[in-house]
Amino acid sequence: MATHRTKMLIIGSGPAGYSAAIYGARAMLEPIVVQGIQPGGQLTITTDVENYPGFADVIQGPWLMEQMQAQAEHVGTRMMWDTIVKVDLESGPPFRAIGDSGDEYIGDTLVIATGAQAKWLGVPGEQELGGKGVSACATCDGFFYRGKKVAVIGGGNTAVEEALYLTNHSDDVTLIHRRDELRSEKILQDRLFKNPKISTLWNKTVESFVAGEDGTLGHIVLRDTVSGEASMLEVDGAFVAIGHAPATELFKGKLPLDGGGYLLTEPGSPKTEIPGVFAAGDVTDHTYRQAVTAAGMGCMAALDAERFLASRED
Ligand code: NDP
């Protein structure tokens, strides 16, 4: 068990965490990033990224995150492949965190950039058939459904992107949405409606996922929200893409959260209620949730951390 001490401890390794690290390192704060269970965050399970400024050609999410990590390391960030399981914010600064490895991390400032995780529907069969036909990540698992029938549940950008991605593997993709219009960006909707491999089921909620004879997903039971009628859709794979929940479990009872479980900060700032503790990216942002906004918030957190440390030296 080791103890790691830094002027800036960053929990989370998405665009917010890495951007905070780049700014923190350049301000000589010798940051430590504790990367968590999914180094690189949500972008590592996406494919094409065409809205991150600075790249005229389409880039890949995992590549972008590798670049951000390398950039943070080049300027002096220490990366720790560990997952924080406990934090002590009361007695700080300095703030203490314990990793899954048993190591202790001590930071004069703390940047929380733990991001968000995929949400599940919570209907019968979903958990039982996880990994046996039900998934929350088409780019991770789509390959297993080559030539098979698949469905995507949701109406946001993630659902539409996953449906489009799945057409690389399957000629029979059904998008199931609970309303009669999509929430996703128009450009993605256009691509979806033009794609002959995708059909859309409107006004349908999922009641359950049911196994076939071989124990893997056989069909989905649906309910029409207008007529109330039940129906059945036979599929081999179903991808739940209904949004994300912030990863704030560690901070419950320690920092104020809003009704959706997001960390509350001062309006327009990454400052939390505790001086020296900052939050950036999807863990605190339920409105924009973009890689570029998360990166911007990471930068703001690092600049505020630097100012906080300077004010304590005065
Ligand atoms: P969103 O919150 O945008 O969309 C969630 C979708 O799931 C909605 O259509 C919602 O329906 C539906 N939904 C939610 N709960 C249920 C439920 N219990 N049963 C059935 N359907 C449900 O989440 P996304 O993950 O799509 O996107 C999150 C953020 O990330 C957004 O800001 C998005 O713009 C961004 N993003 C951007 C991308 C890009 O720019 N390339 C790619 C992916 C995500 P309803 O519409 O009825 O509320």
mmCIF file of C-alpha atoms and ligand atoms in Angstrom:
data_model
loop_
_atom_site.group_PDB
_atom_site.id
_atom_site.type_symbol
_atom_site.label_atom_id
_atom_site.label_comp_id
_atom_site.label_asym_id
_atom_site.label_seq_id
_atom_site.Cartn_x
_atom_site.Cartn_y
_atom_site.Cartn_z
ATOM 1 C CA MET A 1 0.000 0.000 0.000
ATOM 2 C CA ALA A 2 1.464 3.306 -1.031
ATOM 3 C CA THR A 3 0.518 6.900 -0.360
ATOM 4 C CA HIS A 4 0.539 9.330 -3.299
ATOM 5 C CA ARG A 5 0.528 13.048 -2.588
ATOM 6 C CA THR A 6 -0.256 15.827 -5.081
ATOM 7 C CA LYS A 7 -1.384 19.418 -5.286
ATOM 8 C CA MET A 8 -4.225 18.308 -7.577
ATOM 9 C CA LEU A 9 -5.952 14.962 -7.347
ATOM 10 C CA ILE A 10 -8.249 14.165 -10.257
ATOM 11 C CA ILE A 11 -10.754 11.329 -10.085
ATOM 12 C CA GLY A 12 -11.863 10.224 -13.555
ATOM 13 C CA SER A 13 -10.239 10.006 -16.970
ATOM 14 C CA GLY A 14 -12.694 11.333 -19.549
ATOM 15 C CA PRO A 15 -12.287 14.647 -21.387
ATOM 16 C CA ALA A 16 -12.940 16.575 -18.145
ATOM 17 C CA GLY A 17 -10.317 14.710 -16.100
ATOM 18 C CA TYR A 18 -7.644 14.766 -18.799
ATOM 19 C CA SER A 19 -8.193 18.454 -19.603
ATOM 20 C CA ALA A 20 -7.949 19.345 -15.915
ATOM 21 C CA ALA A 21 -4.703 17.328 -15.835
ATOM 22 C CA ILE A 22 -3.232 19.120 -18.866
ATOM 23 C CA TYR A 23 -3.912 22.544 -17.338
ATOM 24 C CA GLY A 24 -2.908 21.440 -13.840
ATOM 25 C CA ALA A 25 0.387 19.968 -15.024
ATOM 26 C CA ARG A 26 1.247 23.094 -16.995
ATOM 27 C CA ALA A 27 0.583 25.113 -13.804
ATOM 28 C CA MET A 28 3.153 22.891 -12.010
ATOM 29 C CA LEU A 29 0.540 21.268 -9.783
ATOM 30 C CA GLU A 30 1.925 17.782 -10.586
ATOM 31 C CA PRO A 31 -1.533 16.266 -10.906
ATOM 32 C CA ILE A 32 -2.438 12.658 -10.336
ATOM 33 C CA VAL A 33 -5.290 11.171 -12.371
ATOM 34 C CA VAL A 34 -6.928 8.098 -10.885
ATOM 35 C CA GLN A 35 -8.395 6.624 -14.028
ATOM 36 C CA GLY A 36 -11.196 4.384 -12.750
ATOM 37 C CA ILE A 37 -12.631 1.210 -14.235
ATOM 38 C CA GLN A 38 -12.990 2.602 -17.741
ATOM 39 C CA PRO A 39 -9.874 4.659 -18.555
ATOM 40 C CA GLY A 40 -10.829 7.244 -21.143
ATOM 41 C CA GLY A 41 -14.507 7.163 -20.170
ATOM 42 C CA GLN A 42 -17.543 6.986 -22.407
ATOM 43 C CA LEU A 43 -15.720 8.024 -25.588
ATOM 44 C CA THR A 44 -13.795 4.764 -25.500
ATOM 45 C CA ILE A 45 -17.012 2.889 -26.286
ATOM 46 C CA THR A 46 -18.049 5.102 -29.198
ATOM 47 C CA THR A 47 -16.779 5.048 -32.747
ATOM 48 C CA ASP A 48 -16.918 8.101 -35.013
ATOM 49 C CA VAL A 49 -16.483 11.519 -33.459
ATOM 50 C CA GLU A 50 -17.138 14.395 -35.838
ATOM 51 C CA ASN A 51 -18.017 17.217 -33.481
ATOM 52 C CA TYR A 52 -14.836 17.598 -31.430
ATOM 53 C CA PRO A 53 -13.240 20.791 -32.755
ATOM 54 C CA GLY A 54 -9.821 20.650 -34.362
ATOM 55 C CA PHE A 55 -10.274 17.599 -36.572
ATOM 56 C CA ALA A 56 -11.539 18.147 -40.099
ATOM 57 C CA ASP A 57 -11.766 14.410 -40.721
ATOM 58 C CA VAL A 58 -13.797 11.977 -38.661
ATOM 59 C CA ILE A 59 -11.791 10.604 -35.736
ATOM 60 C CA GLN A 60 -12.387 7.628 -33.458
ATOM 61 C CA GLY A 61 -13.432 8.087 -29.803
ATOM 62 C CA PRO A 62 -10.819 5.678 -28.356
ATOM 63 C CA TRP A 63 -8.067 7.374 -30.391
ATOM 64 C CA LEU A 64 -9.116 10.818 -29.122
ATOM 65 C CA MET A 65 -8.894 9.616 -25.543
ATOM 66 C CA GLU A 66 -5.478 8.024 -26.099
ATOM 67 C CA GLN A 67 -4.285 11.373 -27.412
ATOM 68 C CA MET A 68 -5.686 13.244 -24.415
ATOM 69 C CA GLN A 69 -4.032 10.800 -22.020
ATOM 70 C CA ALA A 70 -0.696 11.039 -23.839
ATOM 71 C CA GLN A 71 -0.915 14.844 -23.872
ATOM 72 C CA ALA A 72 -1.617 14.916 -20.126
ATOM 73 C CA GLU A 73 1.334 12.589 -19.490
ATOM 74 C CA HIS A 74 3.699 14.590 -21.727
ATOM 75 C CA VAL A 75 3.145 17.699 -19.640
ATOM 76 C CA GLY A 76 3.754 15.862 -16.360
ATOM 77 C CA THR A 77 0.597 14.112 -15.139
ATOM 78 C CA ARG A 78 0.907 10.863 -13.208
ATOM 79 C CA MET A 79 -1.692 8.284 -14.299
ATOM 80 C CA MET A 80 -2.838 5.730 -11.759
ATOM 81 C CA TRP A 81 -4.706 2.656 -12.904
ATOM 82 C CA ASP A 82 -6.886 2.398 -9.836
ATOM 83 C CA THR A 83 -10.492 3.044 -8.860
ATOM 84 C CA ILE A 84 -11.383 5.255 -5.924
ATOM 85 C CA VAL A 85 -13.677 3.477 -3.498
ATOM 86 C CA LYS A 86 -13.785 5.990 -0.622
ATOM 87 C CA VAL A 87 -13.236 9.713 -0.166
ATOM 88 C CA ASP A 88 -12.768 11.866 2.914
ATOM 89 C CA LEU A 89 -13.692 15.461 2.167
ATOM 90 C CA GLU A 90 -14.546 16.582 5.694
ATOM 91 C CA SER A 91 -11.106 16.933 7.146
ATOM 92 C CA GLY A 92 -9.576 18.591 4.077
ATOM 93 C CA PRO A 93 -7.795 20.217 2.511
ATOM 94 C CA PRO A 94 -5.865 18.073 1.914
ATOM 95 C CA PHE A 95 -8.507 15.626 0.709
ATOM 96 C CA ARG A 96 -8.003 11.887 1.015
ATOM 97 C CA ALA A 97 -9.157 9.094 -1.243
ATOM 98 C CA ILE A 98 -8.645 5.347 -1.043
ATOM 99 C CA GLY A 99 -8.222 3.226 -4.160
ATOM 100 C CA ASP A 100 -9.409 -0.279 -4.857
ATOM 101 C CA SER A 101 -5.711 -1.249 -4.736
ATOM 102 C CA GLY A 102 -5.505 -0.123 -1.112
ATOM 103 C CA ASP A 103 -3.347 2.871 -2.068
ATOM 104 C CA GLU A 104 -4.078 6.236 -0.501
ATOM 105 C CA TYR A 105 -4.238 9.453 -2.531
ATOM 106 C CA ILE A 106 -3.895 12.859 -0.894
ATOM 107 C CA GLY A 107 -4.652 16.046 -2.832
ATOM 108 C CA ASP A 108 -4.458 19.674 -1.755
ATOM 109 C CA THR A 109 -7.278 20.150 -4.250
ATOM 110 C CA LEU A 110 -9.672 17.608 -5.703
ATOM 111 C CA VAL A 111 -11.248 17.568 -9.165
ATOM 112 C CA ILE A 112 -14.182 15.184 -9.478
ATOM 113 C CA ALA A 113 -14.591 14.082 -13.091
ATOM 114 C CA THR A 114 -16.166 10.664 -12.653
ATOM 115 C CA GLY A 115 -18.594 11.079 -15.556
ATOM 116 C CA ALA A 116 -21.736 9.070 -16.071
ATOM 117 C CA GLN A 117 -22.812 5.494 -16.749
ATOM 118 C CA ALA A 118 -25.426 3.973 -19.013
ATOM 119 C CA LYS A 119 -28.926 3.679 -17.559
ATOM 120 C CA TRP A 120 -30.977 0.487 -17.652
ATOM 121 C CA LEU A 121 -34.724 0.098 -18.085
ATOM 122 C CA GLY A 122 -35.193 -2.005 -14.949
ATOM 123 C CA VAL A 123 -37.686 -4.397 -16.605
ATOM 124 C CA PRO A 124 -37.909 -8.197 -16.156
ATOM 125 C CA GLY A 125 -35.329 -10.172 -18.096
ATOM 126 C CA GLU A 126 -32.952 -7.239 -18.613
ATOM 127 C CA GLN A 127 -30.451 -8.187 -15.932
ATOM 128 C CA GLU A 128 -30.806 -11.945 -16.419
ATOM 129 C CA LEU A 129 -30.131 -11.643 -20.160
ATOM 130 C CA GLY A 130 -27.250 -9.174 -19.774
ATOM 131 C CA GLY A 131 -24.441 -10.521 -21.952
ATOM 132 C CA LYS A 132 -26.902 -13.037 -23.428
ATOM 133 C CA GLY A 133 -28.584 -10.731 -25.899
ATOM 134 C CA VAL A 134 -29.146 -7.570 -23.836
ATOM 135 C CA SER A 135 -26.419 -4.922 -23.845
ATOM 136 C CA ALA A 136 -25.927 -1.190 -23.283
ATOM 137 C CA CYS A 137 -23.095 -0.786 -25.790
ATOM 138 C CA ALA A 138 -23.496 -1.484 -29.489
ATOM 139 C CA THR A 139 -19.904 -0.612 -30.299
ATOM 140 C CA CYS A 140 -18.705 -3.148 -27.713
ATOM 141 C CA ASP A 141 -21.098 -5.994 -28.511
ATOM 142 C CA GLY A 142 -22.566 -5.279 -31.973
ATOM 143 C CA PHE A 143 -20.046 -7.549 -33.645
ATOM 144 C CA PHE A 144 -21.616 -10.608 -31.969
ATOM 145 C CA TYR A 145 -24.846 -9.999 -33.901
ATOM 146 C CA ARG A 146 -23.410 -10.204 -37.397
ATOM 147 C CA GLY A 147 -26.259 -11.114 -39.772
ATOM 148 C CA LYS A 148 -28.812 -11.226 -36.932
ATOM 149 C CA LYS A 149 -31.889 -9.202 -35.928
ATOM 150 C CA VAL A 150 -31.263 -6.459 -33.405
ATOM 151 C CA ALA A 151 -33.169 -3.659 -31.680
ATOM 152 C CA VAL A 152 -32.132 -0.415 -30.033
ATOM 153 C CA ILE A 153 -34.255 1.190 -27.313
ATOM 154 C CA GLY A 154 -34.210 4.992 -26.958
ATOM 155 C CA GLY A 155 -34.655 8.154 -28.990
ATOM 156 C CA GLY A 156 -31.593 10.283 -28.209
ATOM 157 C CA ASN A 157 -28.253 10.691 -29.976
ATOM 158 C CA THR A 158 -26.854 7.541 -28.415
ATOM 159 C CA ALA A 159 -29.762 5.373 -29.593
ATOM 160 C CA VAL A 160 -29.632 6.731 -33.141
ATOM 161 C CA GLU A 161 -25.855 6.404 -33.357
ATOM 162 C CA GLU A 162 -26.033 2.848 -32.047
ATOM 163 C CA ALA A 163 -28.742 1.927 -34.588
ATOM 164 C CA LEU A 164 -26.621 3.374 -37.403
ATOM 165 C CA TYR A 165 -23.518 1.606 -36.138
ATOM 166 C CA LEU A 166 -25.340 -1.724 -35.946
ATOM 167 C CA THR A 167 -26.105 -1.574 -39.676
ATOM 168 C CA ASN A 168 -22.405 -2.428 -40.160
ATOM 169 C CA HIS A 169 -23.227 -5.844 -38.775
ATOM 170 C CA SER A 170 -26.936 -6.397 -39.305
ATOM 171 C CA ASP A 171 -29.431 -5.758 -42.118
ATOM 172 C CA ASP A 172 -32.370 -5.780 -39.719
ATOM 173 C CA VAL A 173 -32.208 -3.086 -37.045
ATOM 174 C CA THR A 174 -35.321 -1.807 -35.234
ATOM 175 C CA LEU A 175 -35.306 1.394 -33.216
ATOM 176 C CA ILE A 176 -37.924 1.305 -30.436
ATOM 177 C CA HIS A 177 -38.941 4.654 -28.979
ATOM 178 C CA ARG A 178 -41.515 5.536 -26.344
ATOM 179 C CA ARG A 179 -42.744 8.656 -28.176
ATOM 180 C CA ASP A 180 -43.491 9.520 -31.812
ATOM 181 C CA GLU A 181 -40.523 11.811 -32.333
ATOM 182 C CA LEU A 182 -36.832 11.518 -31.645
ATOM 183 C CA ARG A 183 -34.831 13.696 -29.326
ATOM 184 C CA SER A 184 -31.609 13.242 -31.298
ATOM 185 C CA GLU A 185 -29.962 15.845 -33.545
ATOM 186 C CA LYS A 186 -31.599 16.317 -36.952
ATOM 187 C CA ILE A 187 -28.494 15.305 -38.885
ATOM 188 C CA LEU A 188 -28.539 11.908 -37.181
ATOM 189 C CA GLN A 189 -32.302 11.548 -37.687
ATOM 190 C CA ASP A 190 -31.848 12.156 -41.424
ATOM 191 C CA ARG A 191 -29.250 9.403 -41.612
ATOM 192 C CA LEU A 192 -31.486 7.060 -39.642
ATOM 193 C CA PHE A 193 -34.597 7.610 -41.759
ATOM 194 C CA LYS A 194 -32.608 7.240 -44.982
ATOM 195 C CA ASN A 195 -31.064 3.929 -43.943
ATOM 196 C CA PRO A 196 -33.005 1.007 -45.479
ATOM 197 C CA LYS A 197 -31.688 -1.416 -42.860
ATOM 198 C CA ILE A 198 -33.412 0.452 -40.001
ATOM 199 C CA SER A 199 -37.105 0.446 -39.162
ATOM 200 C CA THR A 200 -38.678 2.395 -36.327
ATOM 201 C CA LEU A 201 -41.358 1.390 -33.829
ATOM 202 C CA TRP A 202 -42.992 4.483 -32.335
ATOM 203 C CA ASN A 203 -44.888 4.848 -29.051
ATOM 204 C CA LYS A 204 -43.663 1.577 -27.640
ATOM 205 C CA THR A 205 -42.291 0.814 -24.200
ATOM 206 C CA VAL A 206 -40.446 -2.360 -23.306
ATOM 207 C CA GLU A 207 -42.284 -4.528 -20.786
ATOM 208 C CA SER A 208 -39.808 -7.397 -20.644
ATOM 209 C CA PHE A 209 -36.998 -9.265 -22.346
ATOM 210 C CA VAL A 210 -37.759 -12.944 -22.805
ATOM 211 C CA ALA A 211 -35.299 -15.784 -23.398
ATOM 212 C CA GLY A 212 -35.656 -18.184 -26.296
ATOM 213 C CA GLU A 213 -35.148 -21.938 -26.103
ATOM 214 C CA ASP A 214 -31.360 -21.622 -26.051
ATOM 215 C CA GLY A 215 -31.435 -19.340 -22.999
ATOM 216 C CA THR A 216 -30.387 -16.194 -24.885
ATOM 217 C CA LEU A 217 -32.719 -13.334 -25.834
ATOM 218 C CA GLY A 218 -35.632 -14.537 -27.961
ATOM 219 C CA HIS A 219 -38.089 -11.655 -28.035
ATOM 220 C CA ILE A 220 -39.056 -8.332 -26.488
ATOM 221 C CA VAL A 221 -42.551 -7.732 -25.119
ATOM 222 C CA LEU A 222 -43.731 -4.236 -26.035
ATOM 223 C CA ARG A 223 -46.683 -2.086 -24.985
ATOM 224 C CA ASP A 224 -48.161 0.597 -27.226
ATOM 225 C CA THR A 225 -48.437 3.840 -25.242
ATOM 226 C CA VAL A 226 -51.423 5.024 -27.312
ATOM 227 C CA SER A 227 -53.569 1.908 -27.822
ATOM 228 C CA GLY A 228 -52.317 0.015 -24.755
ATOM 229 C CA GLU A 229 -51.881 -3.091 -26.910
ATOM 230 C CA ALA A 230 -49.111 -5.564 -26.222
ATOM 231 C CA SER A 231 -46.933 -6.934 -29.020
ATOM 232 C CA MET A 232 -43.825 -9.023 -29.463
ATOM 233 C CA LEU A 233 -40.648 -8.387 -31.420
ATOM 234 C CA GLU A 234 -38.360 -11.325 -32.122
ATOM 235 C CA VAL A 235 -34.725 -10.277 -31.923
ATOM 236 C CA ASP A 236 -31.335 -11.802 -31.213
ATOM 237 C CA GLY A 237 -29.861 -8.687 -29.620
ATOM 238 C CA ALA A 238 -31.261 -5.622 -27.838
ATOM 239 C CA PHE A 239 -29.293 -2.492 -27.016
ATOM 240 C CA VAL A 240 -30.594 -0.231 -24.272
ATOM 241 C CA ALA A 241 -29.620 3.385 -25.052
ATOM 242 C CA ILE A 242 -31.801 5.509 -22.784
ATOM 243 C CA GLY A 243 -29.259 7.924 -21.397
ATOM 244 C CA HIS A 244 -26.824 8.061 -18.579
ATOM 245 C CA ALA A 245 -26.740 8.545 -14.825
ATOM 246 C CA PRO A 246 -23.956 10.486 -13.092
ATOM 247 C CA ALA A 247 -21.343 8.476 -11.210
ATOM 248 C CA THR A 248 -21.810 10.147 -7.823
ATOM 249 C CA GLU A 249 -22.232 7.166 -5.479
ATOM 250 C CA LEU A 250 -18.938 8.039 -3.740
ATOM 251 C CA PHE A 251 -20.116 11.536 -2.864
ATOM 252 C CA LYS A 252 -23.609 10.856 -1.480
ATOM 253 C CA GLY A 253 -23.980 12.570 1.876
ATOM 254 C CA LYS A 254 -20.636 14.357 1.365
ATOM 255 C CA LEU A 255 -21.523 16.882 -1.314
ATOM 256 C CA PRO A 256 -24.929 18.235 -2.377
ATOM 257 C CA LEU A 257 -26.517 16.478 -5.367
ATOM 258 C CA ASP A 258 -29.522 17.595 -7.440
ATOM 259 C CA GLY A 259 -32.682 15.524 -7.957
ATOM 260 C CA GLY A 260 -31.046 13.589 -10.801
ATOM 261 C CA GLY A 261 -28.012 12.721 -8.665
ATOM 262 C CA TYR A 262 -25.661 15.230 -10.381
ATOM 263 C CA LEU A 263 -23.092 17.078 -8.269
ATOM 264 C CA LEU A 264 -24.185 20.642 -7.599
ATOM 265 C CA THR A 265 -21.734 23.441 -8.248
ATOM 266 C CA GLU A 266 -21.896 27.227 -8.090
ATOM 267 C CA PRO A 267 -23.748 28.369 -11.233
ATOM 268 C CA GLY A 268 -21.315 28.809 -14.131
ATOM 269 C CA SER A 269 -18.392 27.458 -12.118
ATOM 270 C CA PRO A 270 -16.890 24.081 -11.170
ATOM 271 C CA LYS A 271 -16.754 25.034 -7.462
ATOM 272 C CA THR A 272 -18.603 22.686 -5.111
ATOM 273 C CA GLU A 273 -19.754 23.576 -1.630
ATOM 274 C CA ILE A 274 -16.363 22.539 -0.209
ATOM 275 C CA PRO A 275 -13.545 25.012 -0.987
ATOM 276 C CA GLY A 276 -10.819 23.207 -2.937
ATOM 277 C CA VAL A 277 -13.179 20.530 -4.330
ATOM 278 C CA PHE A 278 -14.274 21.007 -7.949
ATOM 279 C CA ALA A 279 -16.554 19.039 -10.275
ATOM 280 C CA ALA A 280 -16.323 18.930 -14.071
ATOM 281 C CA GLY A 281 -17.969 17.126 -16.972
ATOM 282 C CA ASP A 282 -20.915 14.734 -17.055
ATOM 283 C CA VAL A 283 -20.854 14.184 -13.294
ATOM 284 C CA THR A 284 -22.217 17.700 -12.846
ATOM 285 C CA ASP A 285 -23.656 18.576 -16.262
ATOM 286 C CA HIS A 286 -27.081 17.240 -17.189
ATOM 287 C CA THR A 287 -27.638 19.792 -19.926
ATOM 288 C CA TYR A 288 -24.836 19.684 -22.489
ATOM 289 C CA ARG A 289 -22.941 16.420 -21.803
ATOM 290 C CA GLN A 290 -20.533 16.783 -24.708
ATOM 291 C CA ALA A 291 -16.849 15.891 -24.880
ATOM 292 C CA VAL A 292 -16.002 19.489 -25.703
ATOM 293 C CA THR A 293 -18.037 20.960 -22.837
ATOM 294 C CA ALA A 294 -16.572 18.414 -20.418
ATOM 295 C CA ALA A 295 -13.063 19.357 -21.585
ATOM 296 C CA GLY A 296 -13.901 23.051 -21.064
ATOM 297 C CA MET A 297 -15.161 22.375 -17.558
ATOM 298 C CA GLY A 298 -12.017 20.379 -16.761
ATOM 299 C CA CYS A 299 -9.959 23.391 -17.796
ATOM 300 C CA MET A 300 -12.071 25.683 -15.585
ATOM 301 C CA ALA A 301 -11.657 23.315 -12.626
ATOM 302 C CA ALA A 302 -7.872 23.305 -13.001
ATOM 303 C CA LEU A 303 -7.689 27.103 -13.265
ATOM 304 C CA ASP A 304 -9.868 27.463 -10.158
ATOM 305 C CA ALA A 305 -7.769 24.868 -8.308
ATOM 306 C CA GLU A 306 -4.655 26.854 -9.129
ATOM 307 C CA ARG A 307 -6.282 30.070 -7.854
ATOM 308 C CA PHE A 308 -7.459 28.297 -4.710
ATOM 309 C CA LEU A 309 -3.909 27.124 -3.925
ATOM 310 C CA ALA A 310 -2.442 30.547 -4.681
ATOM 311 C CA SER A 311 -4.958 32.247 -2.359
ATOM 312 C CA ARG A 312 -3.913 29.926 0.487
ATOM 313 C CA GLU A 313 -0.270 30.885 0.015
ATOM 314 C CA ASP A 314 -1.027 34.613 0.330
HETATM 315 P P1 NDP B 1 -30.678 11.324 -23.875
HETATM 316 O O1 NDP B 1 -31.037 11.631 -22.477
HETATM 317 O O2 NDP B 1 -30.432 12.414 -24.838
HETATM 318 O O3 NDP B 1 -31.803 10.405 -24.531
HETATM 319 C C1 NDP B 1 -32.334 9.312 -23.832
HETATM 320 C C2 NDP B 1 -33.427 8.703 -24.696
HETATM 321 O O4 NDP B 1 -33.911 7.537 -24.040
HETATM 322 C C3 NDP B 1 -34.615 9.646 -24.892
HETATM 323 O O5 NDP B 1 -35.082 9.545 -26.200
HETATM 324 C C4 NDP B 1 -35.625 9.131 -23.886
HETATM 325 O O6 NDP B 1 -36.946 9.252 -24.326
HETATM 326 C C5 NDP B 1 -35.307 7.655 -23.822
HETATM 327 N N1 NDP B 1 -35.610 7.096 -22.512
HETATM 328 C C6 NDP B 1 -35.195 7.531 -21.288
HETATM 329 N N2 NDP B 1 -35.675 6.731 -20.318
HETATM 330 C C7 NDP B 1 -36.423 5.789 -20.922
HETATM 331 C C8 NDP B 1 -37.188 4.692 -20.459
HETATM 332 N N3 NDP B 1 -37.253 4.384 -19.157
HETATM 333 N N4 NDP B 1 -37.832 3.928 -21.358
HETATM 334 C C9 NDP B 1 -37.752 4.220 -22.683
HETATM 335 N N5 NDP B 1 -37.038 5.237 -23.199
HETATM 336 C C10 NDP B 1 -36.387 6.022 -22.322
HETATM 337 O O7 NDP B 1 -29.414 10.329 -23.748
HETATM 338 P P2 NDP B 1 -28.276 9.971 -24.804
HETATM 339 O O8 NDP B 1 -27.456 8.931 -24.142
HETATM 340 O O9 NDP B 1 -28.837 9.664 -26.113
HETATM 341 O O10 NDP B 1 -27.426 11.282 -24.919
HETATM 342 C C11 NDP B 1 -26.869 11.864 -23.734
HETATM 343 C C12 NDP B 1 -26.131 13.136 -24.113
HETATM 344 O O11 NDP B 1 -24.965 12.824 -24.852
HETATM 345 C C13 NDP B 1 -26.960 14.093 -24.950
HETATM 346 O O12 NDP B 1 -26.675 15.410 -24.578
HETATM 347 C C14 NDP B 1 -26.469 13.820 -26.339
HETATM 348 O O13 NDP B 1 -26.627 14.927 -27.193
HETATM 349 C C15 NDP B 1 -25.007 13.482 -26.089
HETATM 350 N N6 NDP B 1 -24.480 12.627 -27.135
HETATM 351 C C16 NDP B 1 -23.899 13.238 -28.206
HETATM 352 C C17 NDP B 1 -23.415 12.515 -29.241
HETATM 353 C C18 NDP B 1 -22.848 13.253 -30.396
HETATM 354 O O14 NDP B 1 -22.887 14.474 -30.379
HETATM 355 N N7 NDP B 1 -22.330 12.612 -31.411
HETATM 356 C C19 NDP B 1 -23.445 11.044 -29.230
HETATM 357 C C20 NDP B 1 -24.117 10.486 -28.084
HETATM 358 C C21 NDP B 1 -24.609 11.268 -27.072
HETATM 359 P P3 NDP B 1 -37.663 10.717 -24.440
HETATM 360 O O15 NDP B 1 -37.083 11.307 -25.697
HETATM 361 O O16 NDP B 1 -39.101 10.345 -24.542
HETATM 362 O O17 NDP B 1 -37.303 11.442 -23.201
#
